[in-house]
Coordinates of C-alpha atoms and ligand atoms in Angstrom, one line a residue:
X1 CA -25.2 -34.1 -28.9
X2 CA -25.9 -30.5 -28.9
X3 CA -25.0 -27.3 -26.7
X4 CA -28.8 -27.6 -25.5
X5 CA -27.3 -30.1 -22.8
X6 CA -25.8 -26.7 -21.1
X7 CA -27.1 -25.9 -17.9
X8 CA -30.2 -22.7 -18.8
X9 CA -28.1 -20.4 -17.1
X10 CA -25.2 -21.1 -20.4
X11 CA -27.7 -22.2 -23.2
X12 CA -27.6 -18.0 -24.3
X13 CA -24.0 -16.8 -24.7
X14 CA -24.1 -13.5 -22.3
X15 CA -22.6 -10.4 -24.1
X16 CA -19.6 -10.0 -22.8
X17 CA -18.4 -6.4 -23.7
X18 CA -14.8 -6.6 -23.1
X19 CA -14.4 -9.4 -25.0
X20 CA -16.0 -8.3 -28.4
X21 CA -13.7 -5.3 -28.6
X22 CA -10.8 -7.9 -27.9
X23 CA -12.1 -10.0 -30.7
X24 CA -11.7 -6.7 -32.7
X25 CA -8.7 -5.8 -31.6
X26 CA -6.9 -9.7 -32.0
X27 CA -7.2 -9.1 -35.9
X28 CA -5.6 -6.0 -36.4
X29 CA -1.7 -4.8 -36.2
X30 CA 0.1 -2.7 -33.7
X31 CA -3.0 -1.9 -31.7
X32 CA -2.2 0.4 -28.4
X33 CA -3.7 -2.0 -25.9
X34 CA -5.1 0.1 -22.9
X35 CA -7.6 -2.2 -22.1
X36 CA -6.3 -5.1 -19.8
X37 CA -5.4 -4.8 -15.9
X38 CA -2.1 -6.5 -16.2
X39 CA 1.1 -4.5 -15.3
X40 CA 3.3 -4.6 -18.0
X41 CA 6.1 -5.8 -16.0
X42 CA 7.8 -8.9 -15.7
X43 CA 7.4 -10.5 -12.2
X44 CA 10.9 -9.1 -10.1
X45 CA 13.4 -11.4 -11.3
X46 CA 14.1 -12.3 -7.2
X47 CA 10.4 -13.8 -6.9
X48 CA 10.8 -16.1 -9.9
X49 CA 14.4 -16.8 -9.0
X50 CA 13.1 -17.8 -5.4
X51 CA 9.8 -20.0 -6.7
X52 CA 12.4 -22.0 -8.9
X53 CA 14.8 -22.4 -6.6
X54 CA 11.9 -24.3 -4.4
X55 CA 10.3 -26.3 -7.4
X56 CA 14.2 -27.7 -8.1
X57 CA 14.3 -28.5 -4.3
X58 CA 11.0 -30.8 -4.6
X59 CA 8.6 -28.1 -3.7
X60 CA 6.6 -29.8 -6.0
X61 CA 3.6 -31.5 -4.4
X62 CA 0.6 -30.1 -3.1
X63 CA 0.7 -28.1 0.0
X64 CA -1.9 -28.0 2.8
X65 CA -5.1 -27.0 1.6
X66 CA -5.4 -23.2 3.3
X67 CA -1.9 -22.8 1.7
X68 CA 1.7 -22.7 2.9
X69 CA 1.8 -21.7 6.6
X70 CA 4.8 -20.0 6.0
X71 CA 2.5 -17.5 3.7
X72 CA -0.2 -17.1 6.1
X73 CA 2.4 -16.3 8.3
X74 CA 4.3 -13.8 6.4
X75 CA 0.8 -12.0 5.3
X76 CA -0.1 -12.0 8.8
X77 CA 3.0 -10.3 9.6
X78 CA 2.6 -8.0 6.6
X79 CA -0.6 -6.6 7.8
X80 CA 1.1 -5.7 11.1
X81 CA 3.9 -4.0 9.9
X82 CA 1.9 -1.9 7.5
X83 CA -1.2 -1.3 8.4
X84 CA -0.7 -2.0 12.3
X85 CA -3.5 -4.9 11.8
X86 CA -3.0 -8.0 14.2
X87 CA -4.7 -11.1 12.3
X88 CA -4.1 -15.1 13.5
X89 CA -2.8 -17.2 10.4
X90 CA -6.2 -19.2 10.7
X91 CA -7.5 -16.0 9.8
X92 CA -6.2 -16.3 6.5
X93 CA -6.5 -18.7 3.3
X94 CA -4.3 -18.8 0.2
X95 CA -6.2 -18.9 -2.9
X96 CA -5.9 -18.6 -6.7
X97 CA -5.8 -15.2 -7.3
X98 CA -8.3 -12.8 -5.6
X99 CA -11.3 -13.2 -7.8
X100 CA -11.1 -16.9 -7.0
X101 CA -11.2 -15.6 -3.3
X102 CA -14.1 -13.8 -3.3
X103 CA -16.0 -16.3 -5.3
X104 CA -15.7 -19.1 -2.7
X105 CA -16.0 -16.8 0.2
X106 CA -19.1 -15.7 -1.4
X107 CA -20.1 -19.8 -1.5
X108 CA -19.5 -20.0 1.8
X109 CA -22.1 -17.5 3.3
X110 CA -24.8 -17.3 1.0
X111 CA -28.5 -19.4 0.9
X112 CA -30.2 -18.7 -2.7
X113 CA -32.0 -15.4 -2.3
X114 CA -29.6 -13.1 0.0
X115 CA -28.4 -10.0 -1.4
X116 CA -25.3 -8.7 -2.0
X117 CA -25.1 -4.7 -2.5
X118 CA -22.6 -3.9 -5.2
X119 CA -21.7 -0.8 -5.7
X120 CA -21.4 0.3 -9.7
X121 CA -19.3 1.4 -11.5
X122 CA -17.5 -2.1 -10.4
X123 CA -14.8 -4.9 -11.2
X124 CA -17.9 -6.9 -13.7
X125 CA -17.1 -10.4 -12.2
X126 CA -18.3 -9.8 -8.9
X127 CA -22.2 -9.8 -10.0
X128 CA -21.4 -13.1 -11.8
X129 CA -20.0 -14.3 -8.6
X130 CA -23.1 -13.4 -6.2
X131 CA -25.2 -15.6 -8.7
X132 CA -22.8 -17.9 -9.2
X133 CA -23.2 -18.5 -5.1
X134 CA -27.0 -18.4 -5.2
X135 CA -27.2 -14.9 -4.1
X136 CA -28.6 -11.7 -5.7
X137 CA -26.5 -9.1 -6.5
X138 CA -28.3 -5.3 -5.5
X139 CA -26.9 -2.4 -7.7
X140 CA -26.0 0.5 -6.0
X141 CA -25.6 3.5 -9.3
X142 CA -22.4 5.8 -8.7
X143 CA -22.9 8.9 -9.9
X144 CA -20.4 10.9 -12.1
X145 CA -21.2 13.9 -10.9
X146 CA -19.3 13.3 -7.6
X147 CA -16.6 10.9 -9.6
X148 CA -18.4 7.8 -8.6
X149 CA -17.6 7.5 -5.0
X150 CA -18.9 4.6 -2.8
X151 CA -21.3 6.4 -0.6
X152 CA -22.5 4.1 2.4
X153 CA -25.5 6.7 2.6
X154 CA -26.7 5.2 -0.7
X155 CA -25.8 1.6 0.1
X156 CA -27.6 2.1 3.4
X157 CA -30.8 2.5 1.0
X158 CA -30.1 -0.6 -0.2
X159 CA -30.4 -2.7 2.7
X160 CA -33.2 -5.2 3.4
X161 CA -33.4 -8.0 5.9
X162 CA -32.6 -10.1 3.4
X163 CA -28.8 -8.2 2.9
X164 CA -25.7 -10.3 3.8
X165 CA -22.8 -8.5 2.3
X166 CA -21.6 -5.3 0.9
X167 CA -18.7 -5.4 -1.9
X168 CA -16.1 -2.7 -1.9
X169 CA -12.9 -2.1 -4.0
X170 CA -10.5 0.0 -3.3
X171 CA -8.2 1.6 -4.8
X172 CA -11.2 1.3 -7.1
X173 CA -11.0 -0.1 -10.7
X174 CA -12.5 1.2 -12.7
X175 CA -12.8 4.7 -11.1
X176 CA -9.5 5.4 -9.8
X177 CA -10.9 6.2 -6.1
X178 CA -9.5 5.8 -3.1
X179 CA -12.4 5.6 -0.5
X180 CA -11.2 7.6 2.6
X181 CA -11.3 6.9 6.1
X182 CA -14.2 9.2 6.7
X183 CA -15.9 7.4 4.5
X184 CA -14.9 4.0 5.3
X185 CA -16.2 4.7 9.0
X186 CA -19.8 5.2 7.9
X187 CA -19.8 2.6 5.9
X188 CA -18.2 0.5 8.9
X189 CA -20.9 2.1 11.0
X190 CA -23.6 0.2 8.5
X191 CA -22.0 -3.2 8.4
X192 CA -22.0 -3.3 12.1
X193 CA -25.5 -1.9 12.9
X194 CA -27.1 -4.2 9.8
X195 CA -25.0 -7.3 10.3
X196 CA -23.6 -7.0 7.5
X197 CA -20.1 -8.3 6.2
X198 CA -17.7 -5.8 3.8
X199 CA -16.0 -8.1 1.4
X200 CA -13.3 -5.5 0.6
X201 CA -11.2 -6.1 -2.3
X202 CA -8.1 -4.5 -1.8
X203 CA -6.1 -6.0 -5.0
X204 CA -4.6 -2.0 -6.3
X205 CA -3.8 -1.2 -2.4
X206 CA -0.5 -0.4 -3.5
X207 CA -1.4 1.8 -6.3
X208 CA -1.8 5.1 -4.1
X209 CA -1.5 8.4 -5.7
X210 CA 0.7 10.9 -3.8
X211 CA -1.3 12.8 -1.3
X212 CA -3.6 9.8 -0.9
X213 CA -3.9 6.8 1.6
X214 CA -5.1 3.6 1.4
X215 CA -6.6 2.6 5.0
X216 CA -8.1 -1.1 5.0
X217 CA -11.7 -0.9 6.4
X218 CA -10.6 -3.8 8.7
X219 CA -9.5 -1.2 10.9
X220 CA -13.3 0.3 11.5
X221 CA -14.8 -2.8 11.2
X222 CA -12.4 -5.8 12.2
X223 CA -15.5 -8.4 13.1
X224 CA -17.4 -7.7 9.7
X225 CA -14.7 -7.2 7.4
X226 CA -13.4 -10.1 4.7
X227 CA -10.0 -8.6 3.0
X228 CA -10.0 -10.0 -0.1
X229 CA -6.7 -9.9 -2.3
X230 CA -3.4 -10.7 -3.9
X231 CA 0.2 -10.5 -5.6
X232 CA -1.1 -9.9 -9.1
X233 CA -1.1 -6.5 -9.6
X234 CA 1.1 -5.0 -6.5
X235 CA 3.8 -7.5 -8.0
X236 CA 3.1 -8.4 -11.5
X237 CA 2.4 -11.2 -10.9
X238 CA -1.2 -11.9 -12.9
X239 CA 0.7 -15.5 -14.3
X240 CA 1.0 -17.2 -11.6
X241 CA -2.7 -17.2 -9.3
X242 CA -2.0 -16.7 -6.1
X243 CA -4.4 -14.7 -4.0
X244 CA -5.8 -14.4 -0.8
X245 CA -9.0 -13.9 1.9
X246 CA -8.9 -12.6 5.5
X247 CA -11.8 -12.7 7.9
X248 CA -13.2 -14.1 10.8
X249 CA -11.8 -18.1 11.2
X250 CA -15.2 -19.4 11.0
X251 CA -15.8 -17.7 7.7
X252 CA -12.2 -19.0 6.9
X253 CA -12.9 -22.5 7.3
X254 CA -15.7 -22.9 5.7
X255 CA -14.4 -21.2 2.4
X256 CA -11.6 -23.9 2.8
X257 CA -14.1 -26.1 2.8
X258 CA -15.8 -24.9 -0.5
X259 CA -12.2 -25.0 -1.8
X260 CA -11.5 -28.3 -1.2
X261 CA -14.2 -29.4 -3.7
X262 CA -12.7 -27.1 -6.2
X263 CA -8.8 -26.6 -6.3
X264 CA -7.7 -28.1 -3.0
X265 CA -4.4 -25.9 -2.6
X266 CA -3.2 -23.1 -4.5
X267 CA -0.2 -23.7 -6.7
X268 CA 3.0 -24.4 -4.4
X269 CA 5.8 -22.7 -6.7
X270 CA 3.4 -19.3 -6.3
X271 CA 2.9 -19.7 -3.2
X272 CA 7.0 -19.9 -3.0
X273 CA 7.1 -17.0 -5.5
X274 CA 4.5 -14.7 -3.0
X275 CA 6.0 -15.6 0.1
X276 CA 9.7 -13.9 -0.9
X277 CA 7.8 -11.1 -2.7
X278 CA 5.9 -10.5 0.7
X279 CA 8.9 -10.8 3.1
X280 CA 10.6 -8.1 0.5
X281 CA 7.3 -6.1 -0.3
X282 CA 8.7 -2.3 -0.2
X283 CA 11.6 -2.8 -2.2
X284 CA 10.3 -4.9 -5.3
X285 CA 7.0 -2.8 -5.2
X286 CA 8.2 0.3 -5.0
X287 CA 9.6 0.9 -8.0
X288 CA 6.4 -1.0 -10.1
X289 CA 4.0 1.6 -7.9
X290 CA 6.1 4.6 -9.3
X291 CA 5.9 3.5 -12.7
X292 CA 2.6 3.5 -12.7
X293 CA 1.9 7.2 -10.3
X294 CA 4.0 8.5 -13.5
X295 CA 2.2 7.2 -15.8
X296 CA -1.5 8.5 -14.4
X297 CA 0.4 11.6 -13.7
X298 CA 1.0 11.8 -17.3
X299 CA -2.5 10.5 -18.7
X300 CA -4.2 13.0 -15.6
X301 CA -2.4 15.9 -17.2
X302 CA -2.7 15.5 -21.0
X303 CA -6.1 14.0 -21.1
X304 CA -8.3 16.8 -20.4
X305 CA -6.2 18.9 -23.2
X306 CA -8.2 16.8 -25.7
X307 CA -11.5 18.8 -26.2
X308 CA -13.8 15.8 -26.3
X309 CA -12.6 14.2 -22.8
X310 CA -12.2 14.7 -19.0
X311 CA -11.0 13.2 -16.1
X312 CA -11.2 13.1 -13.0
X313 CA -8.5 13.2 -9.9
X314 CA -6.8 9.8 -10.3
X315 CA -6.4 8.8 -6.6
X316 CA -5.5 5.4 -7.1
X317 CA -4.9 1.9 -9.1
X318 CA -3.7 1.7 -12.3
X319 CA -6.8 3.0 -14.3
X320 CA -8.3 6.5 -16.0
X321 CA -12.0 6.2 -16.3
X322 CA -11.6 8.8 -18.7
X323 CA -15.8 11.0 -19.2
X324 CA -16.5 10.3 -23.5
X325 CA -19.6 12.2 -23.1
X326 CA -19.1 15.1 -25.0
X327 CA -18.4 12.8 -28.4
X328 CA -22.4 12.4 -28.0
X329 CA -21.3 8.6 -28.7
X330 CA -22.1 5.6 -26.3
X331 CA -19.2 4.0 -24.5
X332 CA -19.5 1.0 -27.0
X333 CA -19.3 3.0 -29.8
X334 CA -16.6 5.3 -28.8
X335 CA -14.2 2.2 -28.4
X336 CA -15.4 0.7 -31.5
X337 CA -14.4 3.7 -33.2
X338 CA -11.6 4.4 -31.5
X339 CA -10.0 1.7 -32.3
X340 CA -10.6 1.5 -36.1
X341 CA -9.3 5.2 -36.5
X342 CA -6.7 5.3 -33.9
X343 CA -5.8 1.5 -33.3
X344 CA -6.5 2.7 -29.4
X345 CA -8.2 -0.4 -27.5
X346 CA -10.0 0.6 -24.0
X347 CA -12.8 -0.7 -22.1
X348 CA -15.9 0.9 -22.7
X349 CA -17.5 1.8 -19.2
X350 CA -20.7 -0.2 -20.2
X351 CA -18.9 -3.2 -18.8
X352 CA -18.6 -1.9 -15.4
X353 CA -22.1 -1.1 -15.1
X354 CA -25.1 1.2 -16.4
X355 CA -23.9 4.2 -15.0
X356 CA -20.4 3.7 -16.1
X357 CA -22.1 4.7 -19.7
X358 CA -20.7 7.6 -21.6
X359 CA -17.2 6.6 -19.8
X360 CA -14.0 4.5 -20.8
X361 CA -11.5 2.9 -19.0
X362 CA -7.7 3.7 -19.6
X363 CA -5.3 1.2 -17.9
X364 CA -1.6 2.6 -17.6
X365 CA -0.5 -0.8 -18.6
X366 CA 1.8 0.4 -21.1
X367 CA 4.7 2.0 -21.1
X368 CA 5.0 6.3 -21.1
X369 CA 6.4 6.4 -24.7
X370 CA 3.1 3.9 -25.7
X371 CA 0.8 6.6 -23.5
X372 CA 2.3 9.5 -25.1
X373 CA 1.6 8.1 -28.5
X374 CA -1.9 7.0 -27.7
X375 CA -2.4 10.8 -26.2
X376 CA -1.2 12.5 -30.0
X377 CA -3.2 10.0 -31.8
X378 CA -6.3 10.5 -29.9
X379 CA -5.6 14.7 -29.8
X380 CA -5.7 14.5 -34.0
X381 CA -9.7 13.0 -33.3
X382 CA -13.0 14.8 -34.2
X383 CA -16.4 12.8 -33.4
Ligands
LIG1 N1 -10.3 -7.5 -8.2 C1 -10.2 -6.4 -9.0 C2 -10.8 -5.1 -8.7 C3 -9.5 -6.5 -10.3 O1 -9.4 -5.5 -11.1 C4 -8.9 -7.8 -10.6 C5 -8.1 -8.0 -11.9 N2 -8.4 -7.2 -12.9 C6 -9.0 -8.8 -9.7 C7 -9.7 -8.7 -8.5 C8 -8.4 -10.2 -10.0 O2 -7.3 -10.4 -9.3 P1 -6.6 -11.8 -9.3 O3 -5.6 -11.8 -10.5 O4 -5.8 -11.9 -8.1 O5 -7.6 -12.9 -9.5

């Protein structure tokens, strides 16, 4: 038997960008990694303490399908406090991770042919996802020029009668944006005249820049809005899958329903480990968040020293998307090179979409003394 039983859709390998520099990377020493989303941090010690505690207490079974009711509970409650957002627990299911979220939310409303506007540059799995469901995904070009904001003016061109959703992020990876509320509100404005659901991914909401806010675009659009997120990056906690979606309950209930054909419940000791980190959000987060506004502070003030780069205001999440063009090399390229001479590995903006060429990601996922010796390697570089 050969691979020619794949399904068409997997009989060509797709490039996958991110992954051949990784390849590259894997076989070389003391390589500055700069390219993966994953806080460097160890979950707080509390949350894991917490999760084990349960799992020695028999929390070992499955739990009920749209997750502990406890959780639902507690990020019900966390929504209130925070953002002054009133949401029923049926509102909310517990899933594995966020990008699992999405994907079965995305099941759940789309017949093959609807589109999905998706904003570039963007978190690459969400395209996947919108075919994955049936759907087709509609590109929406950022431009650099005005740092790649979200702008619903230019979604709004987008729109047909054949649109069902819009994708956001924000925080934003790759771009570092934080959308603000101005903006939110027209975008809000186009969801509700159109019809249209926002699926917002809010994974970095946390990761706010001084000076900046975060406002969830539930609050201009609570009917059309689908909050999709998560502990993984707020509290390191990438390991252990726990995620979750917000929206209306009939939108709710059938992604549960999608879900239970795929996972059934999320993992029980996670969901343990999320619900302390949630009931004790500020302090454990707080000192993760100011690791990381150090970090970008750092990386925002040295970068645009080097000749051959520039940045942007870093507003939010835990990324640089960091302008190559002046090197006259294609994102690819750049990394390629970048890494050979200067063992440096980052994401080349290629893999976040067309107009991400000619820029590369930075993630602050290392510590300062790591950053600060990527920074004077990458200063000693002529292209
Ligand atoms: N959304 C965005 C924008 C991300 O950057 C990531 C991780 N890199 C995810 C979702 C995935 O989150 P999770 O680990 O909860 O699946």
């Amino acid at each position: 038997m050969d691979s020619s039983i794949l399904s068409k859709t997997y009989q060509q390998p797709q490039s996958n960008i991110l992954a051949d520099v990784c390849a590259l990377a894997a076989k070389m020493d003391n390589v500055i990694d700069l390219s993966v989303g994953d806080p460097n941090f160890t979950t707080p010690q509390p949350i894991i303490e917490a999760a084990f505690e349960k799992a020695k207490q028999g929390m070992t079974h499955y739990t009920a399908a749209e997750g502990l009711p406890e959780l639902r509970q507690a990020i019900c409650d966390f929504y209130h406090s925070k953002y002054q957002l009133s949401f029923d627990p049926a509102q909310v299911l517990i899933t594995v991770g966020a990008e699992h979220a999405l994907f079965i939310a995305l099941e759940a409303i789309l017949d093959p042919g609807d589109e999905v506007i998706v904003p570039e540059p963007c978190f690459s799995p969400y395209l996947e996802q919108v075919k994955m469901a049936g759907g087709t995904p509609v590109i929406v070009d950022g431009k650099a020029a005005d740092g790649f904001k979200i702008d619903a003016a230019e979604i709004a061109k987008k729109v047909t009668p054949k649109t069902k959703a819009i994708v956001i992020n924000t925080p934003n990876n790759p771009s570092g944006n934080v959308m603000t509320a101005e903006e939110e509100q027209a975008l809000a404005k186009l969801a509700i005249d159109h019809n249209l659901l926002i699926f917002s991914d809010e994974i970095y909401a946390d990761y706010v820049m001084p000076g900046k806010q975060f406002t969830p675009i539930a609050k201009f659009a609570p009917e059309n809005t689908v909050i999709v997120s998560g502990m993984s990056k707020s509290f390191a906690m990438t390991g252990w899958r726990i995620g979750y979606l917000i929206g209306p309950d009939w939108l709710i209930r059938a992604a549960n329903d999608v879900n239970d054909a795929v996972t059934f419940s999320a993992p029980t000791m996670s969901q343990e480990g999320a619900l302390y980190g949630l009931q004790h959000h500020d302090e454990l987060v707080a000192p993760i968040v100011q690791a990381f506004q150090k970090r970008l502070s750092y990386l925002q003030e040295e970068l645009p020293k080097i000749s051959w780069l520039d940045v942007s205001p870093v507003e939010g999440s835990i990324y640089v998307f960091a302008d190559i063009r002046a090197t006259g090399l294609n994102s690819v390229d750049f990394a390629d090179q970048l890494l050979k001479k200067a063992g440096i590995l980052v994401v080349p903006g290629l893999a976040f979409g067309k107009c991400g060429e000619g820029f590369v990601r930075i993630a602050a996922t290392q510590p300062l003394d790591k950053l600060e010796e990527a920074v004077e390697k990458m200063k000693k570089l002529t292209w």
